[in-house]
mmCIF file of C-alpha atoms in Angstrom:
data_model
loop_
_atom_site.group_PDB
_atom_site.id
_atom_site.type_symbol
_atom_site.label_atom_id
_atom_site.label_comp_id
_atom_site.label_asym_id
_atom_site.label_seq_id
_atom_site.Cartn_x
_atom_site.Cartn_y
_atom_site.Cartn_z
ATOM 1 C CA UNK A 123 21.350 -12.889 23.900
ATOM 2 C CA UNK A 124 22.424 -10.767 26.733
ATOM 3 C CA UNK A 125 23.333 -7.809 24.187
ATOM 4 C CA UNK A 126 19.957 -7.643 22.897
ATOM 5 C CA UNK A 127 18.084 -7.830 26.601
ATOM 6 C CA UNK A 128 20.471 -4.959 27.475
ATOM 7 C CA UNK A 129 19.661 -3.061 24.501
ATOM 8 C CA UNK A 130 16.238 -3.682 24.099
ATOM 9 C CA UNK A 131 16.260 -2.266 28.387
ATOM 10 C CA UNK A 132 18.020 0.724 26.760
ATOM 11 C CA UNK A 133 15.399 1.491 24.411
ATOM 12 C CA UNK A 134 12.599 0.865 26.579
ATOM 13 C CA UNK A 135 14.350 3.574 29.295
ATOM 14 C CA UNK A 136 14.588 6.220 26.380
ATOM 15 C CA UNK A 137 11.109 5.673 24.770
ATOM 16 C CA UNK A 138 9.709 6.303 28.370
ATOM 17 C CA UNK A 139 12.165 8.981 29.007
ATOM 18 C CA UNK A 140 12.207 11.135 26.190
ATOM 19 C CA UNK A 141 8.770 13.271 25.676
ATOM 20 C CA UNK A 142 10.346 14.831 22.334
ATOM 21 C CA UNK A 143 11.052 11.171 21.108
ATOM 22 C CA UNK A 144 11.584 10.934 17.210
ATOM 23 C CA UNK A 145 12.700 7.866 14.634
ATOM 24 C CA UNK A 146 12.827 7.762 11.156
ATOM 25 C CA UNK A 147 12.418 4.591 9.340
ATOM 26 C CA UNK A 148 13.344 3.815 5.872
ATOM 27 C CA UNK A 149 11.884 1.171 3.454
ATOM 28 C CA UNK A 150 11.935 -0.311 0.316
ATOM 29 C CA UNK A 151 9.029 -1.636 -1.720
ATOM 30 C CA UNK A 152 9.635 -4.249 -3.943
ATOM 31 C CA UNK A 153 6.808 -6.158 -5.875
ATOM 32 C CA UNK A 154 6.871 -9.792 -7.827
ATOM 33 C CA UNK A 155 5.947 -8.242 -11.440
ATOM 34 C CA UNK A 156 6.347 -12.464 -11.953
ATOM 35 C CA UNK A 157 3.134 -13.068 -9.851
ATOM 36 C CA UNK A 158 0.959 -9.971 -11.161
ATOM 37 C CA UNK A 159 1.517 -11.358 -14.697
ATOM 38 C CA UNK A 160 0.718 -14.864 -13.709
ATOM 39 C CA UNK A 161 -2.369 -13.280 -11.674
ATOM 40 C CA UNK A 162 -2.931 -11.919 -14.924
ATOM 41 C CA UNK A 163 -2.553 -15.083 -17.303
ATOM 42 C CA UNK A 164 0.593 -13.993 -19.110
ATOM 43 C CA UNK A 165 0.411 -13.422 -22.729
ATOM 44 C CA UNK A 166 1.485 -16.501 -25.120
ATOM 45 C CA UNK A 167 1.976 -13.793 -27.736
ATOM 46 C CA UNK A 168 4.774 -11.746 -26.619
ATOM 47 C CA UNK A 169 8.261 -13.317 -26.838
ATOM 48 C CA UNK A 170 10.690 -14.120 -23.698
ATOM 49 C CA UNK A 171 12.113 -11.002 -24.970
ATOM 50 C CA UNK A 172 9.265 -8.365 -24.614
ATOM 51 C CA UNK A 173 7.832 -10.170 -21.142
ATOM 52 C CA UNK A 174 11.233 -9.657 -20.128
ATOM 53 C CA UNK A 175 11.321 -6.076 -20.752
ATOM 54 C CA UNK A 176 8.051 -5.229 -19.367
ATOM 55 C CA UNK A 177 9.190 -6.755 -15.829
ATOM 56 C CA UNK A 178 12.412 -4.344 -16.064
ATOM 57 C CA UNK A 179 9.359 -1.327 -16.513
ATOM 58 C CA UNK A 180 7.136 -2.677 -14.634
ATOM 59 C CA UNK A 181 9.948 -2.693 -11.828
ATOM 60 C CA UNK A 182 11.160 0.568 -12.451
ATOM 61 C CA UNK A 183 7.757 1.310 -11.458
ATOM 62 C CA UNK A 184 6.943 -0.433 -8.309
ATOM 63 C CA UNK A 185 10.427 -0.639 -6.672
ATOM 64 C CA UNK A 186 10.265 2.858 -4.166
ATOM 65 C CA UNK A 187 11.955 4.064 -1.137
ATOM 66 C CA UNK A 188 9.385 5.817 1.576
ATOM 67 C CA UNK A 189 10.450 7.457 4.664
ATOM 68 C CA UNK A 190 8.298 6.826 8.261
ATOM 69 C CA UNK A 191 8.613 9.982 10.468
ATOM 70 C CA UNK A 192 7.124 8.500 13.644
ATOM 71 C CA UNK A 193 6.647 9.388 17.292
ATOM 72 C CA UNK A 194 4.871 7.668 20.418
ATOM 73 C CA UNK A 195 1.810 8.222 19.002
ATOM 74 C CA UNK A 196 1.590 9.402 15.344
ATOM 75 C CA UNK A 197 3.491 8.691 11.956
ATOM 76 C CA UNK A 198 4.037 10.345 8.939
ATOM 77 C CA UNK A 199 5.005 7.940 5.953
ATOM 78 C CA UNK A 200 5.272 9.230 2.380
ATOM 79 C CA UNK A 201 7.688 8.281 -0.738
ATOM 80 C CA UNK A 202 10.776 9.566 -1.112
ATOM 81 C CA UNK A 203 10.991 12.949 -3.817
ATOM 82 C CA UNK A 204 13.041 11.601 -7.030
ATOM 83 C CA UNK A 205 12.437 13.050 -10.135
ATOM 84 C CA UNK A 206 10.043 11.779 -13.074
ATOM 85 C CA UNK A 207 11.367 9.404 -14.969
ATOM 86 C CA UNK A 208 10.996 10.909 -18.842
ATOM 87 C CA UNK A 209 7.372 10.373 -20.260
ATOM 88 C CA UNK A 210 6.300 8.599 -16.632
ATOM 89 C CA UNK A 211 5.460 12.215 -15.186
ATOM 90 C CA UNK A 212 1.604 12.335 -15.800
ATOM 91 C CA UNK A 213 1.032 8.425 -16.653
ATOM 92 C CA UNK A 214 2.886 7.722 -13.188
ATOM 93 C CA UNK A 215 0.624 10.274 -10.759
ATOM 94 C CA UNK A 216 -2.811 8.065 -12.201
ATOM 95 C CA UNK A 217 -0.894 4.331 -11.833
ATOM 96 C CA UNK A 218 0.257 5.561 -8.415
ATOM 97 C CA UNK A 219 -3.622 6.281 -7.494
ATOM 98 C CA UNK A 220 -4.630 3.163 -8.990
ATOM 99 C CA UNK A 221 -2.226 0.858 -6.625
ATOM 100 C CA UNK A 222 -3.427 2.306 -3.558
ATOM 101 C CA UNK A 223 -0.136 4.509 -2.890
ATOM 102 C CA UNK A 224 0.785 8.198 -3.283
ATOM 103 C CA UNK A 225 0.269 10.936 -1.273
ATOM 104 C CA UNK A 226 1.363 11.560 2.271
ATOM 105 C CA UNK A 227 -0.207 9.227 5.001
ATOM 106 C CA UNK A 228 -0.706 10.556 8.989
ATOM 107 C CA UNK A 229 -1.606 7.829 11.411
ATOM 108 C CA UNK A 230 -2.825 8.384 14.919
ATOM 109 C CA UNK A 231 -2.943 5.253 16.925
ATOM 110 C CA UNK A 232 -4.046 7.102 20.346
ATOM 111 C CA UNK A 233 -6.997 8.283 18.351
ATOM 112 C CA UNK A 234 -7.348 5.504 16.195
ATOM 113 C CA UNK A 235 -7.381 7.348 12.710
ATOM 114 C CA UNK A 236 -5.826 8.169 9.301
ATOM 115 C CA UNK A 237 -5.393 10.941 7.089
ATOM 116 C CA UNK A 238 -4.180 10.779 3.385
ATOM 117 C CA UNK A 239 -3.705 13.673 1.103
ATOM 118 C CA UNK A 240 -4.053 12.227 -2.634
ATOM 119 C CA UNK A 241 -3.983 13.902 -6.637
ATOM 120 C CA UNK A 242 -5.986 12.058 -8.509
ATOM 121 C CA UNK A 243 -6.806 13.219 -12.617
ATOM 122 C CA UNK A 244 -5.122 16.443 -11.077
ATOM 123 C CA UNK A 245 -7.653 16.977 -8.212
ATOM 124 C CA UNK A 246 -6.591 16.602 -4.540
ATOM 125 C CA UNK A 247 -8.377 14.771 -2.036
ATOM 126 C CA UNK A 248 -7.930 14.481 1.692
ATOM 127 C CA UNK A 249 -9.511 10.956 2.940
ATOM 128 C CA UNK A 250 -10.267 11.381 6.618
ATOM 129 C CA UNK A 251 -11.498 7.964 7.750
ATOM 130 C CA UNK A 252 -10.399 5.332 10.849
ATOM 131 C CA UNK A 253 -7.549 3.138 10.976
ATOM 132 C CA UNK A 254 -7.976 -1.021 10.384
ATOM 133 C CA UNK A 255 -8.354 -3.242 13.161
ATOM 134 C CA UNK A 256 -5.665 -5.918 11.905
ATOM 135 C CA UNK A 257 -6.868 -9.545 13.882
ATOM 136 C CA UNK A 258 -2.923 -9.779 14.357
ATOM 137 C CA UNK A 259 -1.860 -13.829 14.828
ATOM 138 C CA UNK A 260 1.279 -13.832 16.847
ATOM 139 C CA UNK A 261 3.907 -16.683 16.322
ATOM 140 C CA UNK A 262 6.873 -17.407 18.359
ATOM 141 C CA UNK A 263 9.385 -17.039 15.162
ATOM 142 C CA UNK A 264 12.183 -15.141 15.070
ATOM 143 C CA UNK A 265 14.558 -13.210 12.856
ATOM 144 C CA UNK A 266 17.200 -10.822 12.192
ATOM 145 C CA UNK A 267 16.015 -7.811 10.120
ATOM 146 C CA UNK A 268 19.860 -5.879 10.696
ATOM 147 C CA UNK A 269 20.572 -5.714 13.879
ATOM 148 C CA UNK A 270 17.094 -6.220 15.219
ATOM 149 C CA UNK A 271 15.327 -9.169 16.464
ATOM 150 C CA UNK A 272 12.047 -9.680 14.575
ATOM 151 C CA UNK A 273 8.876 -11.767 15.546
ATOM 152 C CA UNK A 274 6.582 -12.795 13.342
ATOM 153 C CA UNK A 275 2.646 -12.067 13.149
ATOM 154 C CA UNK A 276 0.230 -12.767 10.102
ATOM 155 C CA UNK A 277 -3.505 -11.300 9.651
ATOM 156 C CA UNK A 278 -6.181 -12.133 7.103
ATOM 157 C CA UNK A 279 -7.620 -8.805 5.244
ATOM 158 C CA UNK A 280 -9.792 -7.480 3.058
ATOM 159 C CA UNK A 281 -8.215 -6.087 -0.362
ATOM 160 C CA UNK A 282 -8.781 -2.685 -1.955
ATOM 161 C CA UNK A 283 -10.622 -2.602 -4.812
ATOM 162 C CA UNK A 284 -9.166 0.453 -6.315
ATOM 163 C CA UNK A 285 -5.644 -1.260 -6.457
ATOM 164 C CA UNK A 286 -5.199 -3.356 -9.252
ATOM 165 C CA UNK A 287 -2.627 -5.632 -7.914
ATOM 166 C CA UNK A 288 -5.535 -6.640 -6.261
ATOM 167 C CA UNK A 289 -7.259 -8.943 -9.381
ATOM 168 C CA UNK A 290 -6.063 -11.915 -11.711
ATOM 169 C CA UNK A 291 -7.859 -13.429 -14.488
ATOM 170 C CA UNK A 292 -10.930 -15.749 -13.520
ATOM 171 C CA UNK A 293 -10.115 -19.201 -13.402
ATOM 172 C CA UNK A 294 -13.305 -20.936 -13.440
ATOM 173 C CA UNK A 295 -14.355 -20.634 -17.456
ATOM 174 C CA UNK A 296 -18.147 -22.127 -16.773
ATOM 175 C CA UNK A 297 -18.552 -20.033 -13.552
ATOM 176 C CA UNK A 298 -17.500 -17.089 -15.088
ATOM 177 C CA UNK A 299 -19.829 -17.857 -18.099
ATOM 178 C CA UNK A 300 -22.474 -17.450 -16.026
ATOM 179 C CA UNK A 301 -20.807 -14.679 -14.634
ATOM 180 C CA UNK A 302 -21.094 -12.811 -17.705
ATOM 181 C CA UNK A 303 -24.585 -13.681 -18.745
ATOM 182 C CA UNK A 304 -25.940 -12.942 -15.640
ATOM 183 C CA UNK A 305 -24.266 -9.233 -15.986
ATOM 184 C CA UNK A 306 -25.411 -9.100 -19.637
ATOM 185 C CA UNK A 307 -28.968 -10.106 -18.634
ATOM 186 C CA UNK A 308 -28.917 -7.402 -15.727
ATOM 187 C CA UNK A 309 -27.068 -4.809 -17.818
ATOM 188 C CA UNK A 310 -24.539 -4.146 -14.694
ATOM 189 C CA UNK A 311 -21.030 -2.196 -15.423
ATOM 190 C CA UNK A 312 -18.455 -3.897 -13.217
ATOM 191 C CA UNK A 313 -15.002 -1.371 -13.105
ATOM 192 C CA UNK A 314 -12.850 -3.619 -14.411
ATOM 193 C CA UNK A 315 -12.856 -6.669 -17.132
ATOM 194 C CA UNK A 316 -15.334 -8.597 -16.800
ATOM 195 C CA UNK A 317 -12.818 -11.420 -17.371
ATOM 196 C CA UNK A 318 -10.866 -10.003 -14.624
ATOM 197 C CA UNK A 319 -11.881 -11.070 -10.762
ATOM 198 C CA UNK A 320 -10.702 -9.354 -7.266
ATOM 199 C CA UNK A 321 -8.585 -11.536 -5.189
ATOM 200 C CA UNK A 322 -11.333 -10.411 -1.903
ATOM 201 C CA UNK A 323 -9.141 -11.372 0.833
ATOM 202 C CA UNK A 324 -4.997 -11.392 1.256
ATOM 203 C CA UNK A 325 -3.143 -13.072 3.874
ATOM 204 C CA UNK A 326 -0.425 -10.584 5.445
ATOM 205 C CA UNK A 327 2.982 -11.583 6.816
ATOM 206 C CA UNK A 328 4.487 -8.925 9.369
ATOM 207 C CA UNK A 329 7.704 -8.851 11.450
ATOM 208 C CA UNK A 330 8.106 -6.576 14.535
ATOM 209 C CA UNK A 331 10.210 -5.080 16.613
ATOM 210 C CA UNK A 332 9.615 -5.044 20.544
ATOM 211 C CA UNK A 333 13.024 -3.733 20.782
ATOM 212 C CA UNK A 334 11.445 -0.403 19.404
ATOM 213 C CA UNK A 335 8.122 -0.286 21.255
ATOM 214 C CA UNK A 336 6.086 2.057 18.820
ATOM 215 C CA UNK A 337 2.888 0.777 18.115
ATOM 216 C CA UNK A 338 3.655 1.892 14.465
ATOM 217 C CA UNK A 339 4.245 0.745 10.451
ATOM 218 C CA UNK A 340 5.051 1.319 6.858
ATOM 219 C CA UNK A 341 1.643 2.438 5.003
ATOM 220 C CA UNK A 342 -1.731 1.286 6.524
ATOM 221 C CA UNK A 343 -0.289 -1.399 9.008
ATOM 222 C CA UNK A 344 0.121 -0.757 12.988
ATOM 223 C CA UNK A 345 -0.995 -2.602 15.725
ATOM 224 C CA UNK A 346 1.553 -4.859 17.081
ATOM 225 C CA UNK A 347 4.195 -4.379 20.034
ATOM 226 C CA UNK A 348 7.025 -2.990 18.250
ATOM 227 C CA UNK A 349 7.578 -1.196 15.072
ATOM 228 C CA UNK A 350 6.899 -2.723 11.657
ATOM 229 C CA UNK A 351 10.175 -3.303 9.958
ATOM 230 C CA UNK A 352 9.058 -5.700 6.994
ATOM 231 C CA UNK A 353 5.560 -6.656 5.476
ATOM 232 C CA UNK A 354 4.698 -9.107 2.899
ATOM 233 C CA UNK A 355 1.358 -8.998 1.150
ATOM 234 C CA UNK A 356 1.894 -11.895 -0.905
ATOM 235 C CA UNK A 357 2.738 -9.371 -3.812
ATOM 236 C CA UNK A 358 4.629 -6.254 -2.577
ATOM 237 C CA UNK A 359 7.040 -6.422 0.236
ATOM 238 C CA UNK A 360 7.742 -3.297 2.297
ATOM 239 C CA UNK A 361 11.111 -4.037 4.061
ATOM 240 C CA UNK A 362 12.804 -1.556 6.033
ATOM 241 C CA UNK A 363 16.780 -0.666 5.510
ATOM 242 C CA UNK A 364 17.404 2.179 8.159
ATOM 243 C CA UNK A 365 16.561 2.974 11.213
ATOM 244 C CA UNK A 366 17.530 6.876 13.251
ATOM 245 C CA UNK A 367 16.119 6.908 16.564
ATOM 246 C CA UNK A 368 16.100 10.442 18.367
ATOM 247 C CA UNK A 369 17.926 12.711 15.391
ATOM 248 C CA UNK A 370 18.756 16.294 16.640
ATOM 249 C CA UNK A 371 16.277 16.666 13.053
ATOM 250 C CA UNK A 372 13.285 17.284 14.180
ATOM 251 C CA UNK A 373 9.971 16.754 11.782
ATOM 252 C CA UNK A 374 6.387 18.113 12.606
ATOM 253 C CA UNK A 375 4.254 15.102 12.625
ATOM 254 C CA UNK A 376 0.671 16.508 11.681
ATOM 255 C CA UNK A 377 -1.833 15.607 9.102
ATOM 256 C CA UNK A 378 -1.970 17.485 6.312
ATOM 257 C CA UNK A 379 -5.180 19.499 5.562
ATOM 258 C CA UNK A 380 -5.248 20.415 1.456
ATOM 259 C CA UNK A 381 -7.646 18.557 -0.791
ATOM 260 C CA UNK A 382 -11.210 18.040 -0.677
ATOM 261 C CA UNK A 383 -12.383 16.255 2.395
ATOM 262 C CA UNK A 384 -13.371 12.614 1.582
ATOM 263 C CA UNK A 385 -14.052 8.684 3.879
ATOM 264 C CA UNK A 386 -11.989 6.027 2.182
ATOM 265 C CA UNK A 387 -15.596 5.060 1.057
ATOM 266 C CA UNK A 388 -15.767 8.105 -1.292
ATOM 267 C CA UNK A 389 -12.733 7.595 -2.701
ATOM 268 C CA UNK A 390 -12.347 4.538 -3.412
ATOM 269 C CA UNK A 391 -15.874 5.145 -5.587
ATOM 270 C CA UNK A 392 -14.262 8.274 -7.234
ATOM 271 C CA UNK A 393 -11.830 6.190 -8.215
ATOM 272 C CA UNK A 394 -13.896 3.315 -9.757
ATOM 273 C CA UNK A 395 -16.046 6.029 -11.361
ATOM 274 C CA UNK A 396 -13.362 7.024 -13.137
ATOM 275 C CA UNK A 397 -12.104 4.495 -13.990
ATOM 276 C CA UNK A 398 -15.347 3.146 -15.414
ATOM 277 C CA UNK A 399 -15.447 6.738 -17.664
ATOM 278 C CA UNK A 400 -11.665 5.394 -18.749
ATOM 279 C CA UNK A 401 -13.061 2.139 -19.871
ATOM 280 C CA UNK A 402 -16.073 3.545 -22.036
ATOM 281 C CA UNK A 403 -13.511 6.067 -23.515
ATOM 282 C CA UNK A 404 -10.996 3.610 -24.814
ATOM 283 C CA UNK A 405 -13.327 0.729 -25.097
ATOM 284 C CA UNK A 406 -16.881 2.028 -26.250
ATOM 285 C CA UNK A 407 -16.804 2.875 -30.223
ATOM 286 C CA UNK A 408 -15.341 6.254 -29.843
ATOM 287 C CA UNK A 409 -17.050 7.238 -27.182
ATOM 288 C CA UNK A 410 -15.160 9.590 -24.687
ATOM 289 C CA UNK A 411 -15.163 10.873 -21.007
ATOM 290 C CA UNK A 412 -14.006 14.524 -21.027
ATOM 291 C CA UNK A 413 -11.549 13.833 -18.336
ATOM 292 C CA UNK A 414 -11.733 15.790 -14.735
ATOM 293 C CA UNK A 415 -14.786 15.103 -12.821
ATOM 294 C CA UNK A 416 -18.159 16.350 -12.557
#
C-alpha cells in the first residue's frame, strides 16, 4: 500500500511539474463474436464447423491494437498501421465505418470537443461535433490492471445507430408483427432488417486510474479522475497493455483538418443513407445504387 501512495505522489508531482507532459497508451480491442451471433439468432443451418470458422474471421476482424497519444488536455487515439489482410483491403475500410471505428480521433476535454477524420465509400469526412457527457457511477472496487490500481465506474448510454454491433434479432414475434404491418401500411424504409432491432441503450463498465490523473480514454470515453485503462461495453472490450509516460518521443497532438466538414448528426445519416442504397441494390430485384454519393 505504501508503494502505490508513494508512487501515485510521484506522478501527481510530475503531471503538475512537467508543461511538455506526454504518455502513450496502448490497447487491445477484443469483441465476443459469441454474443453478436447470439444477438443475431445464430443460424441452425450452418454446422459447428462453419460457425466455428466464421468466429476465427470474424475475430481476425475485430481484435485491433490502437495507440492513445495524450497530454493534460488533449488525446490523439487511432489504430495501429498493419497491413491488409489479402481480399479484406476494400471490404475492411466499409465494415470499419459501419462499427463506429476508423479514422483518427482528437479529443479536447478543456474545450469539451471531438474531431474524427473518417473514409467512407472512398470519401473523407471530418465530424466536428462535442464530446459525451458520460453520467459516470463511481464504485469503491478495486483492481490491478499491471501495475496500476484500478477503480471501477459504470454509465448508462445511448448506442450508435450506424454500428451494427449495436442490433440483435427482435424477440417479441407478435410485437414485431405489428411492427412490420405498421411499416408496410406507412410505407417507411427502416436502414436495417426489419427483423433486426437496435439495442437503444448499453450499460458501460470502466476502470481508472487516479494514479495517472489525465482526464482521458481509449475512443469516445473521458471523464473520470484518472486515465481509462479498460472499458467494457458489454460486447467489445478496450483493455490497455502499455503504458510510456514522458518519452523523449514527442507527438503533435492536433486535430486533423482533411475531409469534408460534418456534426456526428450528418454522418451518422450519410451512413444510414448508404446503407439504405446498399440494401435496395442487393435486395430490390436488380435494382442498383451507383455507388459514391450524390
Amino acid at each position: 500500500m505504501k508503494k502505490i501512495i508513494i508512487t501515485s505522489l510521484l506522478l501527481v508531482s510530475m503531471f503538475s511539474n512537467a508543461q511538455n507532459f506526454q504518455g502513450v497508451a496502448v490497447y487491445e480491442s477484443k469483441t465476443s463474436t459469441a454474443e453478436m451471433m447470439k444477438n443475431f439468432g445464430g443460424n441452425r443451418e450452418i454446422t459447428p464447423e462453419m460457425q466455428k470458422n466464421i468466429e476465427e474471421r470474424m475475430k481476425r476482424m475485430f481484435e485491433k491494437t490502437f495507440i492513445l497519444n495524450f497530454d493534460k488536455t488533449a488525446s490523439i487515439y487511432k489504430e495501429e498501421e498493419k497491413l491488409d489482410a489479402p481480399g479484406q483491403q476494400g471490404g475492411g475500410r466499409i465494415m470499419s465505418s459501419m462499427m463506429g471505428g476508423g479514422g483518427t480521433q482528437y479529443k479536447n476535454v478543456k474545450e469539451k470537443t471531438y474531431v474524427v477524420d473518417k473514409e467512407f465509400f472512398s470519401k473523407e469526412f471530418l465530424i466536428k461535433d462535442t464530446l459525451t457527457t458520460y453520467k459516470w457511477q463511481m464504485s469503491g472496487e478495486t483492481k490491478m490492471i499491471g501495475n496500476y490500481t484500478c477503480f471501477k465506474a459504470t454509465a448508462v448510454v445511448k448506442t450508435d445507430a450506424t454500428d451494427f454491433r449495436n442490433f440483435r434479432m427482435s424477440g417479441n414475434k407478435e410485437e414485431e408483427k405489428k411492427k412490420k404491418d405498421s411499416i408496410a401500411s406507412s410505407k417507411k424504409t427502416n436502414f436495417m432488417s426489419d427483423d433486426i432491432e437496435q439495442i437503444k441503450e448499453k450499460t458501460i463498465t470502466a476502470w481508472y486510474c487516479p494514479e495517472i490523473p489525465i482526464n482521458q480514454g481509449p475512443d469516445k470515453y473521458w471523464g473520470l479522475p484518472g486515465l481509462i485503462l479498460e472499458v467494457n461495453d458489454g460486447t467489445t472490450v478496450l483493455l490497455c497493455s502499455k503504458i510510456i509516460l514522458n518519452s523523449k518521443d514527442k507527438v503533435e497532438i492536433k486535430a486533423s483538418s482533411k475531409g469534408k466538414e460534418v456534426s456526428q448528426q450528418e454522418y451518422d445519416e450519410i451512413v444510414k443513407k448508404k446503407i439504405e442504397e446498399m440494401k435496395e441494390m442487393y435486395g430490390g430485384q436488380g435494382r442498383g445504387s451507383r455507388g459514391g454519393f450524390h
